[in-house]
């Protein structure tokens, strides 16, 4: 079979399998990224405004997660996490849970991303001039409105480069799930290569797909960045 | 009311002297709540030590030392080789002829846009299946090495480091003030001497803090080589898990080792940074 036939979308070709796997990768990346963002917002506000105990616990979380290789964390959370969950269910008298690979993958990527977004968002919030927040307080703005109207929009230009990096890292970190046997793009590619002995062709095709994702992401990020910076003094793009 | 004032004054002090809270941190690191947290952590560790199985640890220490050596050798080798590649990559992008600049930029984009695991498997499975089909390679002296896994691991770690560090070097080279280079030329230095004596040293000074972070990332990337049968620290621990059917302990131990390695790297680079970059500036 020629390369075009091998990459065809219908079954003798592997194109459809690769595209579906790409979709799985993107779903896990997006889910993990959003979960990381939620952890990050909580973590950043906790680190900046929380009590001393909460701050130290968050510090331990970000330090450990950022110092240990993602692969080790993924294997640890993937196996140990599901095992602990099942032990907990058994202790409470429920039946075993069959944790789907997708859910476990999202949880793992989210936990890792959370540590990094905590740091990115903390830095961004600190970069907002404290006078702006104090002015809003002096006007009697309630805390939630203050976050929504002042802190979030003012910190966004500082946070976007870091958050963009995190998104690109998330799309590539999903490849690590191949090691625990979750069929995303990289593992599907290896399976296609193994079945046809055409490793070079399939790995190059997968590389192109990953590259497309990051190039398209870059374009979208540039648009978001320009919008977030509108009307901001001191940010020339 | 008074408390609000105190807060405002503190906020102003932060604005005037952002270093202030750093000094305060080093003054009294040990606070009452930290003592409690540390005691709780110690209790947890003690519970782990008694409830978990650590009998495998003395049986495998030789293999683990071997794996640690492989991990460190890959880290040091790929960092040095990768940095040696990154300098020309950065130079080509900043002042090379257009085709070279484009090629270097394309290389960095492709490396940064694809996962390392994919690059590793591309080299090992892809190139590894192509090489035997080329007759002159089979006859050459590198053939025995190409049949092992570690050259592929070293190559892909090196290439990935070069891709990331090439971007850093591009920024660092572009950031050196033009006047310094012109001054060198005015003194009658050749272009190459300017590069060797002024441009590169000044650029490397600028790149050093980022290099620290990149090398930590590189350390965290090394366990991937276990997927192509290189026996590094991670692979040894995976073997322990398969041999003994113990789920948690080996992985926790591994995470602890990497935590220590990262801490050592960061501390070492902080020490270096405090000494080298300021020399003669």
XYZ file of C-alpha atoms in Angstrom:
518
model
C 0.000 0.000 0.000
C 1.182 3.512 -0.753
C 1.301 6.259 1.852
C -2.012 7.739 0.673
C -3.814 4.432 1.065
C -2.254 3.922 4.495
C -3.503 7.327 5.624
C -6.991 6.865 4.107
C -9.914 7.512 6.432
C -11.686 4.183 5.949
C -10.513 0.979 7.689
C -7.660 -0.377 5.569
C -6.112 3.093 6.042
C -5.362 4.491 9.476
C -6.256 8.159 8.912
C -9.624 7.892 10.659
C -8.063 6.169 13.669
C -5.444 8.905 13.973
C -7.990 11.717 13.704
C -10.251 10.126 16.322
C -7.214 9.721 18.581
C -6.327 13.366 18.011
C -9.830 14.294 19.109
C -9.398 12.187 22.273
C -6.079 13.926 22.956
C -7.663 17.352 22.544
C -10.597 16.431 24.790
C -8.245 15.280 27.552
C -6.044 18.357 27.079
C -9.024 20.723 27.225
C -10.545 18.959 30.232
C -7.249 18.861 32.091
C -6.521 22.481 31.217
C -9.907 23.664 32.510
C -9.544 21.627 35.683
C -6.042 23.052 36.115
C -7.410 26.558 35.624
C -10.034 26.010 38.338
C -7.369 24.691 40.729
C -5.125 27.562 39.689
C -7.688 30.289 40.423
C -8.405 28.766 43.835
C -4.716 28.189 44.496
C -3.666 31.689 43.490
C -6.265 33.407 45.655
C -5.457 30.967 48.476
C -1.754 31.687 48.231
C -2.262 35.456 48.159
C -5.113 35.958 50.604
C -5.377 32.656 52.506
C -4.320 31.873 56.054
C -0.812 30.664 56.879
C -1.743 26.955 56.937
C -3.541 27.072 53.580
C -0.594 28.966 52.093
C 1.935 26.373 53.275
C -0.172 23.488 52.004
C -0.499 25.157 48.599
C 3.233 25.831 48.569
C 3.890 22.134 49.223
C 1.460 21.191 46.409
C 3.039 23.453 43.794
C 6.611 22.594 44.822
C 6.105 18.841 44.738
C 4.105 18.774 41.517
C 6.597 20.996 39.708
C 9.645 19.052 40.931
C 8.475 15.525 40.061
C 8.434 14.387 36.402
C 4.984 14.447 34.793
C 5.391 10.825 33.735
C 5.931 9.688 37.340
C 2.938 11.740 38.516
C 0.777 10.348 35.735
C 1.670 6.750 36.542
C 1.267 7.406 40.272
C -2.127 9.086 40.021
C -3.382 6.784 37.271
C -2.725 3.549 39.170
C -2.615 4.643 42.795
C -5.440 7.155 42.371
C -7.896 4.628 40.944
C -6.804 2.041 43.518
C -7.323 4.467 46.409
C -10.719 5.467 45.045
C -11.795 1.836 44.865
C -10.553 1.144 48.393
C -12.538 4.135 49.590
C -15.635 2.871 47.781
C -15.130 -0.591 49.292
C -14.706 0.885 52.784
C -17.959 2.801 52.334
C -19.669 -0.352 51.124
C -20.146 0.574 47.478
C -19.276 -1.513 44.435
C -15.984 -1.059 42.587
C -15.880 1.934 40.299
C -14.577 1.429 36.807
C -12.702 4.690 36.300
C -12.593 5.471 32.597
C -9.221 6.239 31.077
C -10.548 9.600 29.936
C -11.594 10.652 33.447
C -8.335 9.485 34.973
C -6.353 11.251 32.237
C -8.208 14.516 32.751
C -7.711 14.281 36.519
C -3.995 13.645 36.134
C -3.357 16.417 33.599
C -5.552 18.751 35.657
C -3.615 18.098 38.876
C -0.318 18.792 37.132
C -1.609 21.864 35.312
C -3.155 23.190 38.522
C 0.248 23.639 40.136
C 1.580 25.599 37.182
C -1.530 27.757 36.737
C -1.480 28.581 40.438
C 1.953 30.130 39.974
C 1.054 31.882 36.712
C -2.138 33.389 38.139
C -0.489 34.334 41.430
C 2.195 36.248 39.552
C -0.418 37.917 37.352
C -2.564 39.016 40.299
C 0.515 40.402 42.032
C 1.324 42.399 38.916
C -1.948 44.348 39.189
C -1.145 47.684 40.866
C -2.552 47.426 44.385
C -3.920 50.975 44.099
C -6.510 49.788 41.567
C -7.847 47.165 43.968
C -7.781 49.590 46.873
C -9.697 52.165 44.840
C -12.412 49.618 44.135
C -12.550 48.715 47.826
C -12.736 52.384 48.731
C -15.747 52.698 46.399
C -17.404 49.997 48.474
C -17.252 47.250 45.854
C -18.070 43.805 47.298
C -15.246 41.231 46.984
C -16.820 39.077 44.258
C -17.658 42.057 42.059
C -14.129 43.361 42.643
C -12.627 40.120 41.380
C -14.923 40.076 38.355
C -14.624 43.732 37.397
C -11.094 44.715 38.469
C -8.722 41.871 39.388
C -9.558 39.419 36.586
C -9.562 41.872 33.650
C -6.500 43.730 34.959
C -4.456 40.589 35.491
C -5.382 38.914 32.179
C -2.679 40.571 30.024
C -0.068 39.424 32.549
C -1.522 35.910 32.775
C -2.167 35.156 29.097
C 1.412 34.382 27.977
C 1.817 31.936 30.866
C -1.635 30.413 30.371
C -0.966 30.049 26.646
C 2.234 28.170 27.410
C 0.275 25.924 29.764
C -2.256 25.097 27.053
C 0.553 24.098 24.671
C 2.119 21.990 27.428
C -1.260 20.354 28.109
C -1.686 19.305 24.472
C 1.747 17.688 24.556
C 1.442 16.176 28.039
C -1.491 14.076 26.864
C 1.097 12.047 24.918
C 2.383 10.759 28.264
C -0.928 8.942 28.782
C 0.315 6.559 26.066
C 2.630 5.092 28.706
C -0.289 3.988 30.888
C -2.055 2.495 27.871
C -4.617 5.206 27.169
C -5.226 5.347 23.420
C -4.560 8.940 22.445
C -2.752 10.178 19.353
C 0.772 8.998 20.218
C -0.249 5.480 21.246
C -2.630 5.147 18.267
C 0.250 6.185 16.024
C 2.500 3.546 17.469
C -0.204 0.938 17.022
C -0.668 1.977 13.392
C 3.095 1.825 12.880
C 3.339 -1.567 14.517
C 0.536 -3.020 12.411
C 1.937 -1.807 9.089
C 5.685 -1.531 9.865
C 5.491 2.022 8.459
C 6.613 3.785 11.645
C 8.233 6.728 9.876
C 5.137 7.650 7.866
C 2.737 7.510 10.809
C 4.991 9.287 13.293
C 5.581 12.083 10.785
C 1.824 12.336 10.197
C 1.162 12.507 13.943
C 3.917 15.083 14.329
C 2.204 17.214 11.688
C -1.121 16.908 13.546
C 0.469 18.024 16.829
C 2.222 20.853 14.996
C -1.072 21.985 13.439
C -2.675 22.043 16.887
C 0.063 24.263 18.301
C 0.160 26.563 15.255
C -3.629 27.034 15.274
C -3.461 27.538 19.053
C -0.825 30.232 18.557
C -3.082 32.142 16.160
C -6.055 31.928 18.526
C -3.887 32.933 21.492
C -2.610 35.993 19.619
C -6.224 37.067 18.978
C -7.206 36.575 22.640
C -4.116 38.440 23.773
C -4.870 41.408 21.575
C -8.417 41.565 22.899
C -7.322 41.274 26.549
C -4.815 44.086 26.100
C -7.154 46.578 24.517
C -7.081 49.835 26.405
C -4.169 48.730 28.585
C -1.422 51.301 28.907
C 2.126 49.970 28.922
C 1.413 46.918 26.763
C 2.539 47.471 23.213
C 2.066 44.389 21.084
C -10.066 51.654 61.245
C -6.555 51.444 62.587
C -6.131 47.985 61.084
C -7.150 49.288 57.688
C -4.504 51.971 57.990
C -1.872 49.401 58.866
C -2.850 47.382 55.799
C -2.591 50.415 53.553
C 0.840 51.238 54.952
C 1.971 47.674 54.356
C 0.685 47.832 50.795
C 2.621 51.058 50.267
C 5.751 49.503 51.735
C 5.310 46.670 49.213
C 5.145 49.181 46.405
C 8.214 51.067 47.581
C 10.302 48.051 48.449
C 9.083 44.785 46.944
C 12.084 42.973 48.451
C 10.769 43.670 51.934
C 8.676 40.524 52.309
C 11.602 38.388 51.149
C 13.668 39.626 54.078
C 10.800 38.972 56.461
C 10.491 35.403 55.159
C 14.099 34.503 55.870
C 13.885 36.127 59.305
C 11.338 33.797 60.862
C 10.805 30.748 58.703
C 9.703 28.566 61.621
C 6.299 29.653 62.848
C 4.061 27.802 65.324
C 1.693 26.527 62.624
C 4.632 25.260 60.577
C 5.846 23.217 63.554
C 2.391 21.617 63.723
C 2.350 20.974 59.967
C 5.841 19.467 60.073
C 4.861 17.224 62.985
C 1.799 16.081 61.044
C 3.968 15.383 58.004
C 6.431 13.441 60.177
C 3.519 11.438 61.608
C 2.346 10.667 58.082
C 5.839 9.566 57.049
C 6.104 7.383 60.151
C 2.708 5.797 59.418
C 3.851 5.183 55.836
C 7.121 3.686 57.013
C 5.340 1.187 59.267
C 2.301 0.410 57.143
C 4.049 0.171 53.813
C 6.469 -2.363 52.457
C 10.029 -1.171 52.147
C 11.706 -4.601 52.237
C 12.386 -4.348 48.475
C 14.557 -1.287 48.982
C 17.800 -3.022 50.105
C 17.399 -5.697 47.401
C 17.396 -3.262 44.514
C 19.820 -0.565 45.577
C 22.482 -1.664 43.088
C 20.067 -1.503 40.164
C 18.756 1.827 41.392
C 22.261 3.283 41.563
C 22.843 2.064 38.003
C 19.556 3.644 36.903
C 20.414 6.895 38.652
C 23.739 6.916 36.817
C 21.993 6.460 33.462
C 19.512 9.240 34.289
C 22.287 11.659 35.274
C 24.488 10.702 32.308
C 21.583 11.330 29.912
C 20.797 14.628 31.649
C 24.389 15.923 31.550
C 25.156 14.571 28.072
C 22.002 15.858 26.416
C 22.261 19.241 28.155
C 25.847 19.816 27.009
C 25.260 18.545 23.464
C 21.933 20.379 23.270
C 23.490 23.640 24.404
C 26.264 23.227 21.835
C 23.504 22.901 19.195
C 21.466 25.770 20.625
C 24.190 28.378 20.163
C 24.379 28.034 16.354
C 20.559 27.724 16.243
C 20.230 31.059 18.048
C 22.974 32.682 15.977
C 21.398 31.548 12.712
C 18.066 33.073 13.728
C 19.569 36.385 14.844
C 22.178 37.057 12.183
C 22.311 34.148 9.751
C 21.465 34.340 6.042
C 17.736 34.074 5.369
C 17.547 30.354 4.435
C 19.565 29.360 7.517
C 17.455 31.596 9.750
C 14.286 30.052 8.342
C 15.628 26.534 8.816
C 16.613 27.244 12.429
C 13.246 28.836 13.195
C 11.444 25.912 11.578
C 13.484 23.428 13.603
C 12.651 25.167 16.895
C 8.951 25.411 15.979
C 8.692 21.726 15.075
C 10.554 20.576 18.203
C 8.491 22.789 20.486
C 5.231 21.914 18.765
C 5.418 18.125 19.106
C 5.589 15.934 22.241
C 8.979 14.574 23.238
C 7.542 11.059 23.480
C 6.551 11.253 19.816
C 10.026 12.486 18.814
C 11.618 9.701 20.841
C 9.453 7.018 19.222
C 9.964 8.588 15.791
C 13.729 8.230 16.183
C 13.697 4.812 17.826
C 10.978 3.039 15.835
C 11.038 5.178 12.688
C 14.725 5.764 12.040
C 15.537 2.520 13.811
C 13.524 0.628 11.191
C 15.033 2.634 8.310
C 18.708 2.237 9.204
C 18.972 -1.540 8.558
C 17.736 -0.955 4.993
C 20.684 1.317 4.158
C 23.693 -0.843 3.185
C 26.514 1.610 3.930
C 25.239 2.157 7.453
C 25.226 -1.569 8.127
C 28.884 -1.706 7.149
C 30.019 1.327 9.126
C 31.479 1.472 12.615
C 28.360 3.187 14.095
C 26.133 0.228 13.290
C 26.656 -1.558 16.643
C 25.545 1.609 18.446
C 22.480 2.057 16.248
C 21.216 -1.323 17.407
C 21.098 -0.147 21.004
C 18.471 2.130 22.497
C 20.536 4.697 24.369
C 21.901 6.583 21.309
C 18.305 7.249 20.226
C 17.431 8.410 23.742
C 20.456 10.707 23.890
C 19.780 12.043 20.400
C 16.137 12.890 20.994
C 16.795 14.443 24.423
C 19.582 16.497 22.836
C 17.414 17.659 19.943
C 14.565 18.620 22.241
C 16.898 20.542 24.559
C 18.391 22.325 21.545
C 14.921 23.292 20.323
C 13.920 24.930 23.597
C 17.337 26.384 24.411
C 17.753 27.654 20.816
C 14.828 30.003 21.399
C 16.372 31.160 24.665
C 19.727 31.794 22.983
C 17.983 33.690 20.191
C 16.482 36.073 22.736
C 19.726 36.348 24.679
C 21.841 37.033 21.572
C 19.354 39.608 20.299
C 19.303 41.258 23.730
C 22.994 42.146 23.855
C 23.260 45.902 23.212
C 24.460 46.584 19.660
C 26.863 49.224 20.949
C 28.987 46.609 22.700
C 29.453 44.701 19.451
C 30.180 47.887 17.525
C 32.717 48.886 20.161
C 34.484 45.573 19.647
C 34.544 46.126 15.882
C 35.847 49.675 16.424
C 38.719 48.235 18.430
C 39.712 46.275 15.366
C 38.391 42.876 16.477
C 37.371 40.515 13.699
C 33.724 39.439 13.538
C 34.669 36.058 14.966
C 36.605 37.612 17.854
C 33.661 39.881 18.659
C 31.455 36.776 18.730
C 33.881 34.815 20.892
C 34.973 37.556 23.274
C 31.879 39.778 23.600
C 28.671 38.521 22.012
C 28.594 34.924 23.259
C 29.783 35.611 26.845
C 27.248 38.421 27.268
C 24.455 36.321 25.738
C 25.263 33.290 27.890
C 25.144 35.469 30.993
C 21.634 36.480 29.987
C 20.598 32.921 29.190
C 21.894 31.378 32.416
C 18.829 31.940 34.664
C 16.574 30.371 31.994
C 19.057 27.539 31.520
C 18.428 26.585 35.139
C 14.728 26.086 34.467
C 15.378 24.279 31.185
C 17.721 21.779 32.843
C 15.130 21.009 35.522
C 12.609 20.407 32.707
C 15.193 18.207 30.999
C 15.619 16.125 34.169
C 11.854 15.669 34.277
C 11.864 14.552 30.640
C 14.456 11.779 31.119
C 12.061 9.071 32.435
C 10.504 8.895 28.956
C 13.567 6.971 27.733
C 12.335 3.994 29.750
C 9.669 3.508 27.034
C 12.384 2.561 24.527
C 14.066 0.063 26.891
C 16.791 2.335 28.278
C 17.222 1.268 31.917
C 17.136 4.599 33.755
C 15.955 5.208 37.318
C 12.302 5.141 36.272
C 12.743 1.865 34.394
C 14.399 0.241 37.426
C 11.490 1.299 39.618
C 9.006 -0.008 37.038
C 10.828 -3.341 37.157
C 10.564 -3.354 40.943
C 6.822 -2.787 40.633
C 6.454 -5.640 38.171
C 8.613 -8.027 40.192
C 7.066 -7.373 43.598
C 3.462 -6.331 42.778
C 3.865 -3.354 45.135
C 1.891 -0.397 43.773
C 2.628 2.688 45.826
C 5.973 2.470 47.590
C 8.381 2.317 44.641
C 6.617 5.194 42.866
C 6.538 7.334 46.016
C 10.215 6.607 46.537
C 10.910 7.559 42.919
C 8.989 10.826 43.294
C 11.023 11.566 46.427
C 14.315 10.947 44.589
C 13.305 13.282 41.747
C 12.241 15.887 44.319
C 15.730 15.704 45.859
C 17.445 15.848 42.447
C 15.412 18.897 41.414
C 16.175 20.587 44.727
C 19.896 19.913 44.286
C 19.833 21.253 40.710
C 17.989 24.424 41.701
C 20.270 25.050 44.695
C 23.391 24.378 42.622
C 22.329 26.783 39.900
C 21.411 29.465 42.425
C 24.938 29.137 43.790
C 26.402 29.376 40.274
C 24.198 32.315 39.332
C 25.353 34.255 42.347
C 28.954 33.872 41.277
C 29.389 33.662 37.518
C 27.114 36.196 35.804
C 28.252 39.135 37.894
C 31.900 38.476 37.155
C 33.276 41.485 35.316
C 29.883 43.150 34.740
